[in-house]
């Protein structure tokens, strides 16, 4: 068989770095530098919204509430409770013909503080935590951790906390047992090696001077917090403080081809889609970018994708565009297309046994699409229609964008969920489409710069179509 004929017949999955021209390579590396900066300033959903809002405003986007009437070309955003955000560029076509949505999430697995977090034991002060999302608990011990979030006093005053990121800040950590005394612990199953109730953050060890007090160390910490933030112990009751890894996002490898960072699930898709939206000129179909919260714990609540806040946003687009008919919102959804922009499990040769190699996404081979997710017989999956997959394939192929269609692990081994099904349930055509990741949900996750740039190109091409 001739080489040409063979290449035509086979779906060859090649490494994206091969045969790249210098200009493309430079574009990939410079885009990733911006991404790394973003990751270092946006470690929580609130911080991601804050940075995204700044980026949007400097690119001509305005809060939708400041518009009485919307026209084609208008660039609007809506911030939901500082934790999720929708952005839109109004198209020249009517909204009732459908919109094109790229939806990612900006929350990541982490440790949250319990409502009554502070205690002392044997000369140490600690914060008690309750983990958020799917973590391997042992990974969160003996690494530098920082504290991010807000404390809202009962009078409504809000205090923003970010400690452990600046080189002059202290960091915090969760201790683990020395190997010499860990015989019993080492016999345990990995998932039971560290107990959830033992993920306590080490905070301090100096007692206050008052001789009579029992909780001297705790009191000293409260005194420090009172001086720094003007808070008392009761103010923790109305706080959202998140413990995240304190290390910085970095280039990975001698060749600098990868990014190692906390929270790339799913801020890699958030950043690439946000950047793609900023780069859009006028569009035919209205382009919508979703930065969602609470995906890691099931998308529930009024900042999660399951809430009606997104319907409200699209209704506002309709109202302010002067489009109004019965059931118009349902119609918009039924004629819309979406890329559920969430990370994919990258094939890891060290753990090859959990993957079907012919149906895995590989780092450095482009954007990863999942026709369906779900687990054990596709349960709970949004399974994209073949017609829609063909439409996406055509889009990617004509724009010369490298892609791979895969599954998340072997049958009956893998599985997972994203926000895809939520929009699909409304009638939108949806496919999962994101960057493959190694060590997903770990404090330090790994992605390929080639795939990051490919994601950017994919989301941009999708909106421009
Ligand atoms: Mn995700
Ligand atoms: Mn996740």
XYZ file of C-alpha atoms and ligand atoms in Angstrom:
467
model
C 0.000 0.000 0.000
C 1.250 3.462 -0.811
C 2.098 5.860 2.013
C -0.527 8.365 0.876
C -3.307 5.824 0.723
C -2.329 4.465 4.126
C -2.366 7.938 5.702
C -5.809 8.564 4.269
C -7.218 5.379 5.706
C -5.762 5.638 9.197
C -6.693 8.126 11.888
C -3.121 8.908 12.878
C -2.604 10.587 16.236
C 0.637 12.476 16.028
C 2.573 14.554 18.513
C 1.648 18.186 17.971
C 5.146 19.540 18.507
C 6.396 17.805 15.341
C 6.984 20.023 12.294
C 5.849 23.230 14.043
C 7.214 26.412 12.515
C 9.075 28.873 14.749
C 6.248 31.400 14.765
C 3.695 28.850 15.961
C 6.110 27.619 18.637
C 6.649 31.181 19.863
C 2.901 31.788 19.966
C 2.448 28.640 22.074
C 5.127 29.646 24.599
C 4.082 33.274 24.883
C 0.414 32.300 25.369
C 1.444 29.938 28.164
C 3.342 32.723 29.921
C 0.075 34.656 30.188
C -1.642 31.519 31.441
C 0.995 30.968 34.141
C 0.538 34.561 35.340
C -3.230 34.063 35.450
C -2.883 30.892 37.537
C -0.708 32.687 40.082
C -3.305 35.415 40.663
C -6.458 33.290 40.331
C -6.211 30.365 42.748
C -9.857 30.409 43.839
C -13.177 30.998 42.093
C -13.491 34.462 43.646
C -9.995 35.437 42.517
C -10.648 34.037 39.028
C -13.807 36.146 38.727
C -11.901 39.201 39.932
C -9.129 38.745 37.342
C -11.573 37.806 34.559
C -13.593 40.951 35.237
C -10.457 43.103 34.970
C -9.465 41.402 31.717
C -12.994 41.786 30.326
C -13.280 45.459 31.237
C -9.939 46.276 29.673
C -11.273 44.630 26.500
C -14.417 46.734 26.316
C -16.860 44.490 28.219
C -19.349 46.167 30.552
C -21.704 44.926 33.252
C -25.014 43.994 31.595
C -26.898 46.058 34.182
C -25.442 49.239 32.658
C -27.177 48.524 29.314
C -30.806 49.503 28.653
C -30.711 48.061 25.163
C -28.353 45.570 23.552
C -27.150 45.712 19.951
C -25.008 43.430 17.794
C -21.358 43.807 18.788
C -22.108 44.736 22.406
C -19.772 43.084 24.901
C -21.372 42.335 28.263
C -20.687 40.396 31.440
C -22.614 39.324 34.508
C -20.964 38.432 37.811
C -22.918 36.087 40.067
C -22.106 36.550 43.787
C -18.401 37.093 43.007
C -18.001 33.365 42.294
C -19.213 32.703 38.778
C -19.421 34.810 35.664
C -21.004 34.886 32.216
C -19.727 36.952 29.308
C -21.329 37.540 25.919
C -20.685 39.226 22.605
C -23.971 39.917 20.842
C -24.116 38.465 17.345
C -25.672 39.903 14.224
C -28.168 36.999 14.112
C -31.179 37.011 16.405
C -30.741 35.186 19.714
C -33.698 32.915 18.941
C -31.558 31.220 16.302
C -29.396 29.953 19.146
C -26.159 30.949 20.847
C -22.690 29.386 20.985
C -21.497 28.660 24.485
C -18.107 27.680 25.869
C -18.546 26.690 29.515
C -15.741 25.984 31.981
C -15.491 26.021 35.763
C -13.224 28.052 38.002
C -13.489 26.105 41.272
C -10.855 23.455 42.022
C -10.413 20.769 44.669
C -9.080 22.254 47.892
C -9.555 22.318 51.669
C -12.198 24.644 53.126
C -12.174 25.790 56.737
C -14.867 24.385 59.005
C -17.268 26.992 60.473
C -15.537 26.727 63.871
C -12.004 26.104 62.669
C -9.612 27.310 65.347
C -8.368 25.095 68.187
C -5.206 24.360 70.088
C -3.603 21.114 71.137
C -0.330 20.423 72.936
C 1.278 23.733 72.173
C 0.068 24.154 68.596
C -2.797 26.119 67.066
C -4.684 24.614 64.120
C -7.492 25.262 61.660
C -9.879 22.346 61.097
C -10.750 21.789 57.440
C -13.363 20.030 55.350
C -12.092 19.013 51.939
C -13.851 20.258 48.783
C -14.029 18.007 45.733
C -12.307 14.736 44.936
C -8.887 14.754 46.544
C -6.363 12.106 47.539
C -5.974 13.271 51.121
C -2.363 12.162 51.568
C -1.307 14.555 48.785
C -2.295 17.555 50.898
C 0.084 16.892 53.793
C 3.636 18.260 54.043
C 3.295 20.841 51.275
C 3.251 24.630 51.641
C -0.334 25.906 51.796
C -1.875 29.359 51.617
C -5.200 30.774 52.830
C -7.502 32.612 50.406
C -11.028 33.890 50.753
C -13.328 36.283 52.514
C -14.525 36.923 56.038
C -17.828 38.772 56.211
C -18.552 40.366 59.562
C -22.132 40.447 60.813
C -22.306 44.167 59.924
C -21.657 43.198 56.276
C -18.053 44.377 56.155
C -16.066 42.066 53.916
C -12.398 41.297 54.488
C -10.388 39.714 51.702
C -7.729 37.255 52.826
C -4.741 36.130 50.777
C -1.844 34.908 52.849
C 0.969 32.562 51.869
C 1.527 33.702 48.270
C 3.911 36.603 48.729
C 7.513 35.592 49.446
C 7.393 37.681 52.624
C 4.209 35.900 53.846
C 4.302 32.905 56.152
C 2.908 29.660 54.730
C 0.988 26.884 56.476
C 1.173 23.113 56.320
C -0.463 19.858 57.395
C 1.918 17.474 59.110
C 2.322 13.742 58.476
C 3.779 10.965 60.588
C 7.493 10.173 60.445
C 8.199 6.797 58.760
C 9.813 5.483 61.937
C 6.460 5.558 63.733
C 4.221 4.898 60.741
C 4.120 1.079 60.746
C 0.364 0.990 61.368
C -0.362 3.882 58.987
C 1.675 2.244 56.226
C -0.426 -0.927 56.495
C -3.602 1.047 55.759
C -5.171 1.408 52.335
C -3.912 4.540 50.584
C -7.335 6.202 50.826
C -7.391 5.695 54.594
C -3.764 6.674 55.197
C -4.779 10.213 56.147
C -8.120 10.736 57.826
C -10.336 13.662 56.716
C -10.577 14.799 60.326
C -6.778 14.924 60.534
C -6.355 17.462 57.713
C -5.654 20.203 60.245
C -3.622 23.216 59.271
C -0.690 24.138 61.525
C -0.938 27.840 62.428
C 1.304 28.790 65.311
C 3.006 27.886 68.572
C 3.592 31.036 70.624
C 1.367 31.442 73.725
C -0.060 34.785 74.787
C 1.308 36.357 77.947
C -1.821 35.983 80.070
C -0.831 33.326 82.612
C -4.366 32.368 83.683
C -5.733 31.419 80.258
C -5.981 27.783 79.125
C -6.020 28.308 75.326
C -2.950 30.539 75.264
C -1.789 29.684 71.735
C -5.258 29.943 70.234
C -5.732 33.282 71.973
C -2.451 34.579 70.638
C -3.505 33.648 67.071
C -6.858 35.384 67.593
C -5.022 38.446 68.818
C -2.823 38.471 65.701
C -5.897 38.050 63.465
C -7.717 40.778 65.349
C -4.858 43.210 64.792
C -4.409 42.230 61.140
C -8.053 41.866 60.041
C -10.101 43.338 62.902
C -11.963 40.053 63.397
C -12.935 37.876 66.357
C -13.436 34.107 66.538
C -17.181 34.440 65.776
C -16.397 36.021 62.412
C -15.181 32.657 61.099
C -18.843 31.620 61.185
C -19.519 33.812 58.147
C -16.325 33.273 56.220
C -15.256 31.334 53.145
C -11.600 30.555 53.614
C -9.961 28.125 51.216
C -6.655 26.343 51.723
C -4.745 25.912 48.471
C -1.159 24.948 47.580
C 1.189 27.908 48.036
C 3.536 26.979 45.226
C 3.650 28.911 41.988
C 2.706 27.793 38.508
C 5.885 26.951 36.593
C 7.181 25.776 33.259
C 7.924 22.072 33.446
C 10.721 20.110 31.803
C 14.139 20.826 30.236
C 12.275 21.750 27.061
C 9.722 23.864 28.960
C 6.955 22.089 27.069
C 4.552 21.679 29.991
C 2.949 23.657 32.804
C 2.921 22.433 36.404
C 0.432 24.236 38.618
C -2.393 23.961 41.104
C -5.962 24.366 39.851
C -5.499 23.717 36.141
C -8.770 21.749 36.367
C -10.447 23.767 35.149
C -8.778 27.146 34.991
C -6.878 25.981 31.927
C -10.167 25.940 30.010
C -11.383 29.084 31.778
C -8.296 31.053 30.755
C -8.167 29.745 27.188
C -11.872 30.394 26.565
C -11.753 33.820 28.218
C -8.707 34.750 26.113
C -10.441 33.486 22.980
C -13.485 35.624 23.737
C -11.287 38.693 24.245
C -9.724 38.093 20.820
C -13.077 37.927 19.008
C -14.136 40.606 16.576
C -17.818 40.805 15.731
C -19.626 37.488 15.588
C -22.622 36.223 13.651
C -24.008 33.987 16.399
C -24.005 35.383 19.929
C -20.942 34.063 21.770
C -21.270 33.213 25.467
C -18.477 32.303 27.870
C -19.418 30.645 31.169
C -17.051 30.579 34.145
C -18.928 28.363 36.556
C -18.492 27.536 40.244
C -19.175 24.371 42.299
C -18.463 21.908 39.466
C -16.166 19.902 41.704
C -18.990 19.192 44.160
C -21.794 18.543 41.682
C -22.654 22.008 40.266
C -25.362 22.606 42.887
C -26.210 25.884 44.570
C -26.812 29.380 43.258
C -23.300 29.770 41.828
C -23.239 26.274 40.290
C -24.332 25.444 36.755
C -27.527 23.730 37.982
C -28.902 27.058 39.239
C -31.263 29.239 37.236
C -28.788 32.103 37.133
C -27.675 31.247 33.609
C -31.290 31.168 32.377
C -31.697 34.579 33.973
C -28.635 35.872 32.090
C -29.878 34.591 28.716
C -33.347 36.039 29.490
C -31.697 39.379 30.131
C -29.928 39.150 26.761
C -33.329 38.486 25.152
C -35.116 41.273 27.026
C -32.457 43.858 26.353
C -32.206 42.844 22.690
C -35.941 43.434 22.382
C -36.689 39.811 21.491
C -39.774 38.543 23.238
C -42.117 35.678 22.477
C -43.644 32.912 24.612
C -41.152 30.149 25.470
C -38.347 31.990 23.713
C -35.758 30.973 26.301
C -36.443 27.272 25.650
C -36.123 27.929 21.934
C -32.766 29.656 22.356
C -31.406 26.619 24.208
C -32.802 24.112 21.711
C -31.004 25.848 18.843
C -27.723 26.415 20.704
C -24.361 24.714 20.592
C -21.890 24.302 23.415
C -18.374 23.195 24.149
C -18.262 21.978 27.727
C -14.722 23.157 28.341
C -13.332 20.873 30.997
C -10.082 18.997 31.376
C -9.589 15.452 30.168
C -7.544 12.688 31.813
C -4.222 12.575 29.977
C -2.669 9.150 29.334
C 0.043 8.551 31.918
C 2.464 5.736 30.946
C 3.317 5.171 34.618
C -0.326 4.269 35.259
C -1.101 2.839 31.831
C -3.230 -0.026 33.191
C -6.248 2.206 33.902
C -6.478 3.475 30.333
C -7.484 2.014 27.005
C -4.550 3.321 25.010
C -6.503 3.511 21.750
C -9.177 5.659 23.434
C -7.053 7.922 25.606
C -6.094 11.565 25.287
C -2.341 12.136 25.128
C -0.576 15.288 26.269
C 0.789 17.260 23.336
C -1.622 15.891 20.751
C -4.160 18.674 20.856
C -7.556 19.364 22.385
C -9.282 16.341 23.929
C -12.930 15.701 23.160
C -15.119 13.315 25.113
C -18.212 12.263 23.175
C -19.560 11.109 26.527
C -18.398 10.873 30.120
C -20.381 9.062 32.809
C -19.366 5.837 34.518
C -20.224 2.125 34.400
C -22.233 1.847 31.228
C -22.183 5.580 30.445
C -24.444 6.195 33.431
C -25.139 9.877 33.949
C -23.492 10.794 30.651
C -24.400 13.464 28.175
C -23.603 11.570 24.979
C -23.049 14.011 22.106
C -24.963 13.171 18.922
C -22.898 11.875 16.007
C -24.231 14.751 13.883
C -22.866 17.292 16.347
C -19.523 15.473 16.659
C -19.275 15.593 12.865
C -19.954 19.336 12.921
C -17.173 19.828 15.490
C -14.778 17.593 13.546
C -15.385 19.619 10.429
C -14.781 22.856 12.345
C -11.482 21.597 13.771
C -10.269 20.037 10.545
C -10.938 23.050 8.368
C -9.141 25.273 10.905
C -6.220 22.841 11.014
C -6.597 22.329 14.783
C -5.142 19.162 16.288
C -7.714 17.136 18.270
C -8.295 13.715 19.784
C -11.541 12.041 20.812
C -11.199 9.835 23.850
C -12.702 8.288 26.959
C -11.863 8.971 30.573
C -10.195 5.658 31.445
C -11.071 2.033 30.778
C -14.653 0.746 30.813
C -15.769 0.200 34.444
C -12.576 1.837 35.701
C -12.991 5.440 34.775
C -15.737 7.948 34.485
C -16.544 11.412 35.589
C -18.900 14.294 35.160
C -18.766 17.853 33.913
C -21.344 20.591 33.352
C -22.126 19.156 29.872
C -25.306 17.307 30.891
C -26.831 20.378 32.536
C -26.937 22.371 29.303
C -27.689 19.256 27.246
C -30.763 18.714 29.429
C -31.975 22.160 28.369
C -31.748 21.089 24.731
C -28.298 22.417 23.812
C -25.970 20.332 21.603
C -22.969 19.765 23.880
C -19.634 17.988 23.726
C -16.886 17.899 26.337
C -13.814 19.557 24.964
C -10.714 20.404 26.992
C -7.051 20.058 27.797
C -5.638 16.646 28.859
C -4.100 16.741 32.358
C -1.751 14.509 34.346
C -2.215 14.212 38.134
C -5.706 15.715 37.887
C -7.036 17.018 41.240
C -3.565 16.810 42.807
C -1.981 19.917 44.365
C 0.277 20.104 41.297
C -1.277 19.211 37.932
C 0.513 18.902 34.592
C -0.597 20.082 31.135
C 1.085 20.519 27.749
C 1.609 24.017 26.360
C 0.754 22.680 22.921
C -2.690 21.605 24.120
C -3.275 24.849 26.015
C -2.746 26.874 22.855
C -4.830 24.393 20.877
C -7.704 24.905 23.344
C -7.486 28.658 22.790
C -7.618 28.159 19.017
C -10.522 25.712 19.320
C -12.730 28.002 21.410
C -11.968 30.962 19.140
C -12.766 28.997 15.972
C -15.991 27.703 17.566
C -17.263 31.213 18.301
C -16.163 32.513 14.932
C -18.033 29.734 13.102
Mn -13.159 19.876 35.747
Mn -12.368 18.188 38.481
